[in-house]
Backbone as JSON Lines, residues from 0, in Angstrom:
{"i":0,"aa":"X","n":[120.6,25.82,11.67],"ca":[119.19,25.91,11.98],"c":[118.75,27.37,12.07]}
{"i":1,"aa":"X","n":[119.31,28.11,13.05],"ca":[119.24,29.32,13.33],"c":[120.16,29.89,12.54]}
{"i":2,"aa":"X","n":[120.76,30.72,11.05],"ca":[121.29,31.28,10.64],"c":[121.79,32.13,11.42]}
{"i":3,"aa":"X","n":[121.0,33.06,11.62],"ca":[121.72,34.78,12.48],"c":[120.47,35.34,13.31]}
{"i":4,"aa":"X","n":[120.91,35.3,14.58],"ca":[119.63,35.99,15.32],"c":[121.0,36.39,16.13]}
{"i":5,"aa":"X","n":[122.5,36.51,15.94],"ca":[123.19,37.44,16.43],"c":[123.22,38.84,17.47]}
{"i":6,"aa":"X","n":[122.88,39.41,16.19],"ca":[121.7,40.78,16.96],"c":[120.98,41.0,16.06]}
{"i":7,"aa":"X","n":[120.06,41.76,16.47],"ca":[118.39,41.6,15.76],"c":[118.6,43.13,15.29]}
{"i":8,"aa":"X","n":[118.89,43.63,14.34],"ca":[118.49,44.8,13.89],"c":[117.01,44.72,13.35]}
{"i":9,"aa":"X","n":[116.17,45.62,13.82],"ca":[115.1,46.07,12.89],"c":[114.77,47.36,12.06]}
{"i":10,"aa":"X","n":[114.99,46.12,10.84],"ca":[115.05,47.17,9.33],"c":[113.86,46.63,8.58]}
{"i":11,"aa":"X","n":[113.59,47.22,7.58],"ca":[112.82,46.39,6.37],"c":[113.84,45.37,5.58]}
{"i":12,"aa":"X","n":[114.71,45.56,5.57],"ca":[115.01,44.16,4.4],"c":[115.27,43.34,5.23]}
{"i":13,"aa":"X","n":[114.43,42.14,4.31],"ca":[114.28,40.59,4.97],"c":[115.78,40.37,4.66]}
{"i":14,"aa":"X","n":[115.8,39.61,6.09],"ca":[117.05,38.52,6.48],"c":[117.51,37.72,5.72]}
{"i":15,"aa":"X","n":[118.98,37.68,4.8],"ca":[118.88,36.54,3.5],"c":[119.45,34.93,5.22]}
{"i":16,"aa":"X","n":[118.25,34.08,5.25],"ca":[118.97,33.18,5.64],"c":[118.44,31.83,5.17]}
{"i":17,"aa":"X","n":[118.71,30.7,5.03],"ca":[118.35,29.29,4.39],"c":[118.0,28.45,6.09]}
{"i":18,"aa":"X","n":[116.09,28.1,5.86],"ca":[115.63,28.27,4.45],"c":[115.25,29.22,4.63]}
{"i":19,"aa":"X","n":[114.8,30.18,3.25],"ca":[114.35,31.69,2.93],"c":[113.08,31.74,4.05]}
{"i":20,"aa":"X","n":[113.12,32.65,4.69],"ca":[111.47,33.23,5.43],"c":[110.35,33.34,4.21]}
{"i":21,"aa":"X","n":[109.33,32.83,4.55],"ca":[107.66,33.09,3.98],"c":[107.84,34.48,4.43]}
{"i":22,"aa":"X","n":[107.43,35.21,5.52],"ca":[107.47,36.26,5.88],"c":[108.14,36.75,7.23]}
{"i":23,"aa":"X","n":[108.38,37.97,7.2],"ca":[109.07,38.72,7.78],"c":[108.37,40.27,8.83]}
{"i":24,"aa":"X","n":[108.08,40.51,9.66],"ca":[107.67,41.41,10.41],"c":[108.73,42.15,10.54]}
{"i":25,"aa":"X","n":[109.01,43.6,10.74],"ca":[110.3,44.22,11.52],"c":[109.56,45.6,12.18]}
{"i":26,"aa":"X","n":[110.33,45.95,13.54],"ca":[109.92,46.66,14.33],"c":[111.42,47.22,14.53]}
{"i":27,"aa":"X","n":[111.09,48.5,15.41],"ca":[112.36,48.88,15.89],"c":[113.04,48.35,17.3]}
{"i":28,"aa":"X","n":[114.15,48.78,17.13],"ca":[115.13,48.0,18.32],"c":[116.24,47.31,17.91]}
{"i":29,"aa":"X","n":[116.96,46.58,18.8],"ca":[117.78,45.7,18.92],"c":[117.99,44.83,19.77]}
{"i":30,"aa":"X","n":[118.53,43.71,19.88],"ca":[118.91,42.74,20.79],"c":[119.99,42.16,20.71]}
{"i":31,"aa":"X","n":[121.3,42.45,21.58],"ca":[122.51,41.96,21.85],"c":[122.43,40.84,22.81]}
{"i":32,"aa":"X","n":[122.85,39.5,22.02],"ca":[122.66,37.91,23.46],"c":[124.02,38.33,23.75]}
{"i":33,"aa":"X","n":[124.22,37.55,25.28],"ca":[125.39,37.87,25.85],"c":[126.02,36.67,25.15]}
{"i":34,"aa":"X","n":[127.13,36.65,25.46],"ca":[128.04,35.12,25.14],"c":[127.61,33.74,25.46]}
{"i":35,"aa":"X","n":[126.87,34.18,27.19],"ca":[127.14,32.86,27.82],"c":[124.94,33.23,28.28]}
{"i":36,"aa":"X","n":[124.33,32.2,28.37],"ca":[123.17,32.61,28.78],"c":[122.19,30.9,28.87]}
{"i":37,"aa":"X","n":[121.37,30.92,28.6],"ca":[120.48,29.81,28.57],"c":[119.3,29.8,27.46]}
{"i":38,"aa":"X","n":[119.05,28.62,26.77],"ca":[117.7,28.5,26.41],"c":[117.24,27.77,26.84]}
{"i":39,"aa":"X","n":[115.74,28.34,27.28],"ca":[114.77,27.65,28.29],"c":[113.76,26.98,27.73]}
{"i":40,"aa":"X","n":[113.25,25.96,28.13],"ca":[112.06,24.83,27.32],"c":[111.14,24.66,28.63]}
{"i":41,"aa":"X","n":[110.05,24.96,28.51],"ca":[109.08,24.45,29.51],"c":[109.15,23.18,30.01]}
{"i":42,"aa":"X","n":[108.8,22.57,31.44],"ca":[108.9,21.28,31.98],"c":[107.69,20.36,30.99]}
{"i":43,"aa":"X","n":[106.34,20.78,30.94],"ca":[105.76,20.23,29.69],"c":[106.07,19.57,28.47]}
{"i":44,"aa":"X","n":[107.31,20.49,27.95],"ca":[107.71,20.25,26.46],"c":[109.28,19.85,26.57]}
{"i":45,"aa":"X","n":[109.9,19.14,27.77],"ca":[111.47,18.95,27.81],"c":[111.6,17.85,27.01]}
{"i":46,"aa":"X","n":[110.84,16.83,27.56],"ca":[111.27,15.41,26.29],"c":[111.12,15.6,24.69]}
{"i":47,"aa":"X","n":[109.74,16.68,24.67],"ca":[110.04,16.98,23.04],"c":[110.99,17.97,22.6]}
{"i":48,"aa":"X","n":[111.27,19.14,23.34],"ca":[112.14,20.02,22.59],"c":[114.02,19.85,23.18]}
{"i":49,"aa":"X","n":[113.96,18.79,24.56],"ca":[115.03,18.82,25.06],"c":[116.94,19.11,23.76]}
{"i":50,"aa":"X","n":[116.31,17.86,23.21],"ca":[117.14,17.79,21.99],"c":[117.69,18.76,21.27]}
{"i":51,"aa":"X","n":[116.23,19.51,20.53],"ca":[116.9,20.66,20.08],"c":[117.36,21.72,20.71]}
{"i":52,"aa":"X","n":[117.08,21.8,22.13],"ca":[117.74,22.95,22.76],"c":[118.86,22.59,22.8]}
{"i":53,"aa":"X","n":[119.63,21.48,22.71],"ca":[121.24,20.96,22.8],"c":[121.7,21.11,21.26]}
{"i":54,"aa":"X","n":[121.14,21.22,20.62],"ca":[121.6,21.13,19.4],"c":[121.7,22.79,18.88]}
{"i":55,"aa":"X","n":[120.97,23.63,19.71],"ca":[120.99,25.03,19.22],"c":[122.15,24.93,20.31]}
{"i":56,"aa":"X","n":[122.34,24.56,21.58],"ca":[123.21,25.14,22.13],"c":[124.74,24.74,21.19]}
{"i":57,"aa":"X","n":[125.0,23.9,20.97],"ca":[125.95,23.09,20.27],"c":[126.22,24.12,18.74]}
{"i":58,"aa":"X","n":[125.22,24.27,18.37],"ca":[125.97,25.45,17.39],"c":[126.22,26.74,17.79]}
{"i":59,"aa":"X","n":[125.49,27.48,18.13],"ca":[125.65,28.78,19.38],"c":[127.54,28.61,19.51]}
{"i":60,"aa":"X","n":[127.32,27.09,19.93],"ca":[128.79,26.97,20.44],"c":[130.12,27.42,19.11]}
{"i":61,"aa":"X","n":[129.54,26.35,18.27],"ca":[130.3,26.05,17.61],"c":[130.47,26.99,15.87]}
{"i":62,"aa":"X","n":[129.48,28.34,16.31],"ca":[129.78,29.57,14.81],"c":[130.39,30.41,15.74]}
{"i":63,"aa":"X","n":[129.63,30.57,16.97],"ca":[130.18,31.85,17.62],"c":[131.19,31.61,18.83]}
{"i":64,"aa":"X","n":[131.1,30.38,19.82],"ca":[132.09,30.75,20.7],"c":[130.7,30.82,21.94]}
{"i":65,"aa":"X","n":[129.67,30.6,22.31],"ca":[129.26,31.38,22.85],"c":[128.78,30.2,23.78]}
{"i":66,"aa":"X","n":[128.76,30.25,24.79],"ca":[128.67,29.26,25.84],"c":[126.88,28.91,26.93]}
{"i":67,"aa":"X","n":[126.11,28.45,26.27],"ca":[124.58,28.51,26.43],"c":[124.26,27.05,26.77]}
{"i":68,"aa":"X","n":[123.59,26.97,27.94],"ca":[122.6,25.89,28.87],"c":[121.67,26.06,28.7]}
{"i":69,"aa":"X","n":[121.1,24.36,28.61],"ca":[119.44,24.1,28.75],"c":[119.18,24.41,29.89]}
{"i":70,"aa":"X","n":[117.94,25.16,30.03],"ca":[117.05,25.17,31.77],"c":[115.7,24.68,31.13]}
{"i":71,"aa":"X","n":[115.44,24.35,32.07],"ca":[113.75,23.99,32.25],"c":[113.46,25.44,32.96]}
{"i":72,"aa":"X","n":[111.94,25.39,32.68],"ca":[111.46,26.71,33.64],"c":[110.94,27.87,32.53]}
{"i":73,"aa":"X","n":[110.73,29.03,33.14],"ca":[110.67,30.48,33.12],"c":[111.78,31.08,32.49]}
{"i":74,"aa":"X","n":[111.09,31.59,30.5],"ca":[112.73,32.37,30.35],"c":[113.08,33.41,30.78]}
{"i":75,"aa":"X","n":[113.85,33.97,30.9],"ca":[114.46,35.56,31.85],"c":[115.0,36.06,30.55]}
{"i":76,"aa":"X","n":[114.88,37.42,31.03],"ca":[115.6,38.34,30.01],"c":[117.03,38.01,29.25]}
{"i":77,"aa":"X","n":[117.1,38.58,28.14],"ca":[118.51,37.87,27.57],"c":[118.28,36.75,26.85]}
{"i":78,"aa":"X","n":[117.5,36.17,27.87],"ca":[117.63,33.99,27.25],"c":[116.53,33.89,25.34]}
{"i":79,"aa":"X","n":[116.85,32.89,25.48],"ca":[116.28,32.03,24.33],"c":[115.06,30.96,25.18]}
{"i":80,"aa":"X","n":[114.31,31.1,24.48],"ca":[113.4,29.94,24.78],"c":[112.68,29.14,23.6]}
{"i":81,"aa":"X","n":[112.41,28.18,23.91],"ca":[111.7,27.31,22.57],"c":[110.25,26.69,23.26]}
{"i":82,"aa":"X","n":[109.71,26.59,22.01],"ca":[108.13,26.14,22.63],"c":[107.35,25.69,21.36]}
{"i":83,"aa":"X","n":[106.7,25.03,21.7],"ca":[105.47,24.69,20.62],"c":[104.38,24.92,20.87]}
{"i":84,"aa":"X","n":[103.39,25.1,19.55],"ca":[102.25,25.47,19.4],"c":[101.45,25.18,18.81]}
{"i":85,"aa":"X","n":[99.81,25.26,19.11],"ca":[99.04,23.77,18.3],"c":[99.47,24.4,16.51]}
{"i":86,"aa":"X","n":[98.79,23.07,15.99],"ca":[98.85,22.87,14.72],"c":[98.66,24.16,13.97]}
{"i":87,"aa":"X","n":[99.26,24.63,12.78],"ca":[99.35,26.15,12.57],"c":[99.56,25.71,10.63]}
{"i":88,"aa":"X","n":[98.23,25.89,10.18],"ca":[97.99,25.36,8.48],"c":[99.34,26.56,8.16]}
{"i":89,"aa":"X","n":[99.56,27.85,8.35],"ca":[100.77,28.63,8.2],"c":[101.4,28.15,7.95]}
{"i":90,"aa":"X","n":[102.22,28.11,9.55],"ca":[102.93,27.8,9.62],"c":[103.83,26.27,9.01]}
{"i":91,"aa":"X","n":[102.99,24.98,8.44],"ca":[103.02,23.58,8.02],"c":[104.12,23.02,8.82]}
{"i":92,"aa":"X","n":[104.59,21.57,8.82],"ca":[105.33,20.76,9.72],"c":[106.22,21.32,9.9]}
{"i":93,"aa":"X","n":[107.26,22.4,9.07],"ca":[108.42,22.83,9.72],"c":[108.91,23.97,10.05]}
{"i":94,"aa":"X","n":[107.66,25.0,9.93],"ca":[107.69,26.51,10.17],"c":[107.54,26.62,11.65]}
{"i":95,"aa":"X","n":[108.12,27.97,12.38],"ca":[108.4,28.79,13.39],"c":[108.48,30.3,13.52]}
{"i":96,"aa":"X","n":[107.82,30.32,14.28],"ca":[107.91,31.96,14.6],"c":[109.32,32.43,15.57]}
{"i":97,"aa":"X","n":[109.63,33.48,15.12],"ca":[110.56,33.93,16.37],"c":[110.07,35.39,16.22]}
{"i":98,"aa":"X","n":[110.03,36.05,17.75],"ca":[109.93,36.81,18.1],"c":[111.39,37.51,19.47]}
{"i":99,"aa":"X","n":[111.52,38.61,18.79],"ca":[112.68,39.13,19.78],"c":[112.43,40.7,20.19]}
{"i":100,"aa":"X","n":[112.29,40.5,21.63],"ca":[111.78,41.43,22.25],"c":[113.0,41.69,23.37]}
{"i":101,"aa":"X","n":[112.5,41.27,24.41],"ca":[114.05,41.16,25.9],"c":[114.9,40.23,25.75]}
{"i":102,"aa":"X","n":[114.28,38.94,25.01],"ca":[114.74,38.0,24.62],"c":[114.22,37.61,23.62]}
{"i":103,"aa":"X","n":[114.96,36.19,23.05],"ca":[114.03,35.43,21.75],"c":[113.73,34.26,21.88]}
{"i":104,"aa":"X","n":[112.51,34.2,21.64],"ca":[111.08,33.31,21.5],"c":[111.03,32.73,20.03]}
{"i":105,"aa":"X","n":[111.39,31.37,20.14],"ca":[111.48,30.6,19.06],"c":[110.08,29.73,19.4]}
{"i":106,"aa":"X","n":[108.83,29.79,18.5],"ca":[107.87,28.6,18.55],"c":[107.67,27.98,17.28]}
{"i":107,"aa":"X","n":[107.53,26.5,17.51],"ca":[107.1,25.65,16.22],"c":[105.83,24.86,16.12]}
């Protein structure tokens, strides 16, 4: 699902990952996730995104080794969070933004 958000170098060349990005923003910085951390889903959106937060955790697990819990709540620095957002003609049924700043912000 998530190819590589590993660490986030920001360069200009787009990310080769499947499926290919429409587009690509890059800024400077980096972001190192720790091993072990959480992705967080709002209490609002747990029955809809609960799933896939187990399923990102479950690969997380299973390319890297890396040991990550669902929370409900407030994400904290480091974490992953997932969220949705109204209808986005852009974006169409299966596009997402991610943004990585202290952490990364996955919305669909």
């Amino acid at each position: 699902m998530f190819v590589a958000f590993v660490t986030a170098y920001a360069q200009q060349v787009v990310p080769e990952v499947i499926p290919a990005l429409k587009e690509w923003k890059s800024s400077r910085g980096k972001l190192l996730l720790p091993v072990s951390g959480k992705i967080y889903i709002s209490a609002d959106e747990e029955t809809l995104l609960k799933k896939y937060a187990d399923i990102l955790a479950a690969d997380l697990k299973e390319m890297f080794g890396w040991e990550y819990q669902v929370a409900v709540g407030k994400p904290s620095r480091n974490g992953i969070s997932l969220s949705l957002c109204k209808a986005d003609e852009k974006l169409g049924n299966e596009g997402y933004r991610m943004n990585i700043s202290s952490g990364v912000a996955i919305e669909a």
